[in-house]
Short mmCIF file of C-alpha atoms and ligand atoms in Angstrom, two decimals:
data_model
loop_
_atom_site.label_atom_id
_atom_site.label_comp_id
_atom_site.label_asym_id
_atom_site.label_seq_id
_atom_site.Cartn_x
_atom_site.Cartn_y
_atom_site.Cartn_z
CA MET V 1 58.38 229.37 185.98
CA LYS V 2 61.24 227.09 186.85
CA ILE V 3 63.38 225.47 184.21
CA TYR V 4 65.73 222.47 184.72
CA LEU V 5 69.05 223.48 183.30
CA SER V 6 72.03 221.19 183.53
CA GLY V 7 71.32 219.86 187.01
CA LYS V 8 69.62 222.90 188.56
CA LEU V 9 66.12 224.38 188.70
CA VAL V 10 66.43 228.04 187.65
CA ASP V 11 64.00 230.90 187.04
CA LYS V 12 62.89 231.30 183.45
CA ASP V 13 64.86 234.57 182.93
CA LYS V 14 68.01 232.86 184.21
CA ALA V 15 67.50 229.81 181.97
CA VAL V 16 69.96 230.90 179.22
CA VAL V 17 72.46 228.98 177.05
CA SER V 18 75.63 230.21 175.46
CA VAL V 19 75.71 231.55 171.88
CA PHE V 20 78.62 229.05 171.49
CA ASP V 21 76.32 226.08 172.24
CA HIS V 22 76.37 223.81 169.25
CA GLY V 23 72.71 223.09 169.70
CA LEU V 24 72.14 226.70 168.57
CA LEU V 25 75.10 227.07 166.15
CA TYR V 26 74.49 223.79 164.28
CA GLY V 27 71.26 222.22 165.52
CA ASP V 28 73.61 219.64 167.05
CA GLY V 29 71.41 217.96 169.67
CA VAL V 30 68.31 215.92 170.30
CA PHE V 31 64.92 216.54 171.97
CA GLU V 32 61.60 215.13 173.10
CA GLY V 33 58.09 216.50 173.34
CA ILE V 34 56.15 214.77 176.14
CA ARG V 35 52.81 215.26 177.79
CA SER V 36 51.42 214.79 181.28
CA TYR V 37 47.75 214.11 181.89
CA ASN V 38 46.39 214.61 185.40
CA CYS V 39 49.75 213.96 187.12
CA LEU V 40 50.78 211.07 184.85
CA VAL V 41 53.60 211.58 182.35
CA PHE V 42 52.32 209.67 179.38
CA LYS V 43 54.72 206.98 178.13
CA LEU V 44 57.66 208.75 179.78
CA LYS V 45 59.89 205.71 179.64
CA ASP V 46 59.34 205.35 175.87
CA HIS V 47 60.15 209.01 175.36
CA ILE V 48 63.34 208.68 177.43
CA ASP V 49 64.34 205.59 175.49
CA ARG V 50 63.84 207.43 172.19
CA LEU V 51 65.81 210.40 173.49
CA TYR V 52 68.79 208.16 174.35
CA ARG V 53 68.50 206.33 170.98
CA SER V 54 68.51 209.64 169.14
CA ALA V 55 71.57 210.77 171.14
CA GLU V 56 73.36 207.50 170.49
CA ALA V 57 72.68 207.84 166.77
CA ILE V 58 74.48 211.24 166.75
CA GLU V 59 77.24 209.98 169.07
CA LEU V 60 76.19 212.26 171.88
CA LYS V 61 76.63 210.88 175.33
CA ILE V 62 73.90 212.12 177.68
CA PRO V 63 75.65 212.94 180.97
CA MET V 64 73.03 211.30 183.20
CA ALA V 65 71.36 207.92 183.62
CA LYS V 66 67.88 207.37 182.26
CA ALA V 67 66.46 207.04 185.81
CA ASP V 68 67.88 210.46 186.75
CA MET V 69 66.45 211.97 183.62
CA ILE V 70 63.00 210.64 184.62
CA LYS V 71 63.45 212.14 188.11
CA ALA V 72 64.49 215.48 186.57
CA VAL V 73 61.26 215.61 184.45
CA VAL V 74 59.13 214.85 187.46
CA LYS V 75 61.01 217.39 189.63
CA THR V 76 60.49 220.12 187.04
CA LEU V 77 56.76 219.35 186.83
CA LYS V 78 56.39 219.45 190.62
CA ALA V 79 58.36 222.75 190.88
CA ASN V 80 55.85 224.29 188.50
CA GLY V 81 52.82 222.69 190.07
CA LEU V 82 51.65 221.30 186.75
CA LYS V 83 49.03 218.54 186.55
CA ASP V 84 48.57 218.73 182.77
CA ALA V 85 51.62 219.89 180.87
CA TYR V 86 53.65 219.85 177.70
CA ILE V 87 57.27 218.90 178.47
CA ARG V 88 60.20 219.83 176.24
CA LEU V 89 63.37 217.91 176.99
CA VAL V 90 66.51 219.01 175.10
CA VAL V 91 70.08 217.75 175.10
CA THR V 92 72.60 219.67 173.02
CA ARG V 93 76.21 218.93 172.18
CA GLY V 94 77.10 221.79 174.55
CA VAL V 95 79.42 224.79 174.34
CA GLY V 96 82.20 224.51 171.77
CA ASP V 97 84.01 226.89 169.46
CA LEU V 98 82.92 228.18 166.08
CA GLY V 99 84.08 225.06 164.23
CA LEU V 100 81.97 221.93 163.71
CA ASP V 101 84.21 219.64 165.72
CA PRO V 102 82.01 218.09 168.43
CA ARG V 103 85.14 217.14 170.43
CA LYS V 104 85.42 220.78 171.40
CA CYS V 105 82.15 220.51 173.29
CA LYS V 106 83.10 219.14 176.67
CA ALA V 107 79.75 219.03 178.41
CA PRO V 108 76.27 218.48 176.81
CA THR V 109 73.61 221.03 177.88
CA VAL V 110 70.42 219.41 179.29
CA PHE V 111 67.31 221.42 179.77
CA ILE V 112 63.65 220.68 180.54
CA ILE V 113 60.79 223.13 180.05
CA THR V 114 57.40 222.28 181.41
CA ASP V 115 54.52 224.51 180.40
CA LYS V 116 50.78 224.54 180.09
CA ILE V 117 49.63 222.55 177.13
CA SER V 118 48.18 224.56 174.24
CA LEU V 119 45.87 222.31 172.33
CA TYR V 120 44.60 222.46 168.79
CA PRO V 121 41.17 224.16 168.59
CA LYS V 122 38.24 221.79 169.13
CA GLU V 123 36.94 222.26 165.59
CA PHE V 124 39.99 220.42 164.23
CA TYR V 125 38.91 217.30 166.07
CA ARG V 126 35.25 217.66 165.25
CA ASP V 127 35.52 218.70 161.58
CA GLY V 128 38.97 217.36 160.61
CA LEU V 129 41.96 219.02 159.00
CA ALA V 130 42.60 220.01 155.39
CA ILE V 131 46.30 219.33 154.56
CA ILE V 132 48.52 219.44 151.52
CA THR V 133 51.43 217.43 150.07
CA ALA V 134 54.64 219.34 150.43
CA LYS V 135 57.10 219.81 147.57
CA THR V 136 59.91 219.59 150.12
CA LYS V 137 60.91 215.91 150.31
CA ARG V 138 61.66 214.19 153.64
CA ASN V 139 65.37 213.88 154.48
CA LEU V 140 67.02 210.76 153.06
CA THR V 141 67.45 208.14 155.73
CA THR V 142 71.04 207.83 154.57
CA ALA V 143 71.64 211.53 155.03
CA LEU V 144 69.88 212.44 158.27
CA ASP V 145 67.49 209.65 159.36
CA PRO V 146 64.12 211.10 160.39
CA LYS V 147 64.11 208.46 163.13
CA ILE V 148 66.58 210.69 164.90
CA LYS V 149 64.61 213.39 166.76
CA SER V 150 67.37 215.97 166.32
CA LEU V 151 67.33 219.72 166.79
CA ASN V 152 67.79 220.00 163.05
CA TYR V 153 64.16 220.45 162.02
CA LEU V 154 64.68 222.64 158.99
CA ASN V 155 63.45 219.93 156.62
CA ASN V 156 60.19 219.83 158.53
CA ILE V 157 60.02 223.64 158.86
CA LEU V 158 60.32 224.14 155.10
CA ALA V 159 57.36 221.81 154.57
CA LYS V 160 55.48 223.58 157.39
CA ILE V 161 56.00 226.94 155.57
CA GLU V 162 54.41 225.35 152.51
CA ALA V 163 51.47 224.24 154.63
CA ILE V 164 51.06 227.73 156.12
CA LYS V 165 51.26 229.38 152.65
CA ALA V 166 48.50 227.03 151.45
CA GLY V 167 46.34 228.06 154.49
CA THR V 168 46.57 224.60 156.06
CA GLN V 169 47.86 223.16 159.31
CA GLU V 170 50.04 220.32 158.19
CA ALA V 171 51.81 218.93 155.17
CA ILE V 172 52.54 215.43 154.03
CA MET V 173 56.15 214.81 153.32
CA LEU V 174 57.11 212.27 150.66
CA THR V 175 60.39 210.39 150.33
CA TYR V 176 62.74 211.25 147.44
CA ASN V 177 61.00 208.48 145.40
CA ASP V 178 57.50 209.66 146.27
CA TYR V 179 56.43 207.34 149.08
CA VAL V 180 54.44 208.83 151.96
CA ALA V 181 56.72 209.28 154.99
CA GLU V 182 54.92 211.39 157.58
CA CYS V 183 53.78 214.99 158.26
CA THR V 184 56.01 217.79 159.56
CA GLY V 185 55.20 217.01 163.19
CA ASP V 186 52.90 214.01 163.13
CA ASN V 187 52.70 210.45 161.84
CA ILE V 188 50.00 209.54 159.30
CA PHE V 189 47.54 206.65 159.14
CA ILE V 190 44.91 205.60 156.68
CA ILE V 191 41.93 203.30 156.95
CA SER V 192 41.32 201.30 153.83
CA GLY V 193 38.86 198.35 153.67
CA LYS V 194 38.41 198.58 157.51
CA LYS V 195 42.17 198.04 157.95
CA LEU V 196 44.52 200.51 159.63
CA ILE V 197 47.61 201.19 157.58
CA THR V 198 50.68 203.36 158.14
CA PRO V 199 54.08 203.55 156.40
CA PRO V 200 56.92 201.67 157.99
CA VAL V 201 59.26 204.11 159.85
CA ASP V 202 62.20 202.87 157.80
CA VAL V 203 60.82 204.76 154.89
CA GLY V 204 61.89 207.93 156.68
CA ALA V 205 59.68 208.77 159.61
CA LEU V 206 59.89 209.25 163.35
CA GLU V 207 59.01 206.23 165.50
CA GLY V 208 56.10 208.17 167.01
CA ILE V 209 55.11 207.22 170.56
CA THR V 210 51.54 208.06 169.76
CA ARG V 211 51.89 205.95 166.53
CA ASP V 212 52.85 202.98 168.64
CA ALA V 213 50.08 203.63 171.16
CA VAL V 214 47.50 203.77 168.34
CA ILE V 215 48.78 200.56 166.77
CA THR V 216 48.48 198.78 170.12
CA LEU V 217 45.04 200.26 170.65
CA ALA V 218 43.79 199.13 167.25
CA GLN V 219 45.02 195.60 167.95
CA MET V 220 43.26 195.58 171.29
CA LEU V 221 40.06 196.66 169.56
CA GLY V 222 40.45 193.94 166.90
CA ILE V 223 41.01 196.38 164.04
CA GLY V 224 43.27 194.89 161.35
CA PHE V 225 46.64 196.60 161.01
CA GLU V 226 49.40 196.63 158.47
CA GLU V 227 52.55 198.65 157.86
CA LYS V 228 52.81 199.31 154.13
CA MET V 229 54.54 201.61 151.72
CA LEU V 230 51.92 204.17 150.54
CA LYS V 231 51.81 206.52 147.57
CA ILE V 232 49.84 209.74 147.71
CA GLU V 233 47.16 208.13 145.48
CA ASP V 234 46.53 205.57 148.24
CA LEU V 235 45.72 208.55 150.51
CA TYR V 236 43.44 210.18 147.95
CA THR V 237 41.39 206.96 147.73
CA ALA V 238 41.54 206.02 151.47
CA ASP V 239 38.33 205.66 153.42
CA GLU V 240 39.65 207.61 156.43
CA ILE V 241 42.86 209.44 157.35
CA PHE V 242 44.22 210.70 160.61
CA LEU V 243 47.46 212.06 162.10
CA THR V 244 49.06 211.21 165.41
CA GLY V 245 51.46 213.07 167.68
CA THR V 246 52.04 213.88 171.33
CA ALA V 247 50.50 217.35 171.07
CA ALA V 248 47.79 216.53 168.52
CA GLU V 249 46.92 213.02 169.89
CA ILE V 250 44.70 211.72 167.01
CA VAL V 251 43.39 214.32 164.61
CA PRO V 252 41.21 213.48 161.56
CA VAL V 253 42.16 214.58 158.06
CA VAL V 254 39.23 215.27 155.72
CA MET V 255 40.96 216.89 152.80
CA ILE V 256 44.27 216.43 151.06
CA ASP V 257 45.37 218.73 148.22
CA LYS V 258 41.80 219.92 147.98
CA ARG V 259 40.50 216.35 147.49
CA ARG V 260 37.79 215.29 149.93
CA ILE V 261 38.37 212.14 152.03
CA ASN V 262 35.31 210.31 153.28
CA GLY V 263 33.06 212.92 151.83
CA GLY V 264 34.84 215.56 153.93
CA LYS V 265 33.93 214.07 157.29
CA PRO V 266 35.96 212.38 159.99
CA GLY V 267 35.43 208.56 159.69
CA ASP V 268 33.90 206.22 162.22
CA ILE V 269 37.07 204.17 162.95
CA THR V 270 39.05 207.40 163.49
CA LYS V 271 36.36 208.65 165.90
CA ARG V 272 36.39 205.35 167.83
CA LEU V 273 40.20 205.46 168.14
CA MET V 274 40.01 209.11 169.26
CA GLU V 275 37.52 208.15 171.98
CA GLU V 276 39.44 205.07 173.15
CA PHE V 277 42.78 206.94 173.12
CA LYS V 278 41.51 209.11 176.04
CA SER V 279 41.41 206.04 178.32
CA ILE V 280 44.99 204.96 177.64
CA THR V 281 46.34 208.33 178.65
CA LYS V 282 45.10 207.60 182.17
CA THR V 283 47.18 204.55 182.81
CA ASN V 284 50.34 204.41 180.69
CA GLY V 285 53.11 206.37 182.30
CA VAL V 286 54.97 207.66 185.34
CA LYS V 287 52.76 209.12 188.10
CA TYR V 288 53.63 211.99 190.38
CA GLU V 289 52.02 213.91 193.18
CA LEU V 290 51.84 217.65 193.61
N1 PMP G 301 56.81 212.95 163.24
C1 PMP G 301 57.51 214.09 163.57
C2 PMP G 301 58.41 214.64 162.50
C3 PMP G 301 57.44 214.67 164.84
O1 PMP G 301 58.12 215.71 165.14
C4 PMP G 301 56.56 214.05 165.80
C5 PMP G 301 56.45 214.64 167.19
N2 PMP G 301 55.85 215.91 167.22
C6 PMP G 301 55.85 212.95 165.40
C7 PMP G 301 55.96 212.40 164.17
C8 PMP G 301 54.88 212.23 166.36
O2 PMP G 301 55.63 211.61 167.39
P1 PMP G 301 55.12 211.40 168.82
O3 PMP G 301 53.84 210.64 168.73
O4 PMP G 301 56.16 210.65 169.57
O5 PMP G 301 54.87 212.73 169.44
#
């Protein structure tokens, strides 16, 4: 397996970063999780734009132009002969000393890993997920805005640990004042009165690329859509619920905190969106040839 590491393609065992890299010492960096479907990198430009926005938000200057970053992603996929892949793109502050001072880090580290995609089991899509509400609150937007896809994922990991201990796959994270923000690695949507509703990202959620794609898709299909602040009670009484993310795509939720949603079955609008989503992954992105 070849890894792109700061300008070069290197073998997996040679793809190493320094223990002085601030990405490792302080989680000081940004990343993206991207997918390619049949030689098409889905919404690659949107992912690259979000990566650069995240970097700008933490005052990290990515040492290459967006167009070159796109080329580097494609080059790595080709080097590994991957038609369908999960792509992890990481930019760290780089090697510094043991202090926090980012000025000591002279050159950001950029790496791209492309690997086979490991999907959720089929049953999750057929039967839906049971999830919980985490006690761990989502980071305050004024402390570390969840819009920044930073390497600092401890907030999410703590909630994920709660999910695992409860025997579930995912956990809903609420804001400090108990509004629904998102899940640990996915955005959340409800269907209520035939309308699609999701919290605004300003509440404290990532601007999910799949979230955007689903909103556009719903609008194309004539499904009403609204961004609205939601409380957990709105979820308990929703007609349908689903999560969105690059790896998960659209996955139905049928139980929250042991309360059944839609009688414990994935809903019709969710199923329709799941079906239609497949077609948009065939056309929206950057193509490559192997
Ligand atoms: N929220 C969080 C916290 C995430 O990490 C992710 C990505 N895994 C998402 C939402 C979904 O974003 P996207 O659709 O861009 O993958």
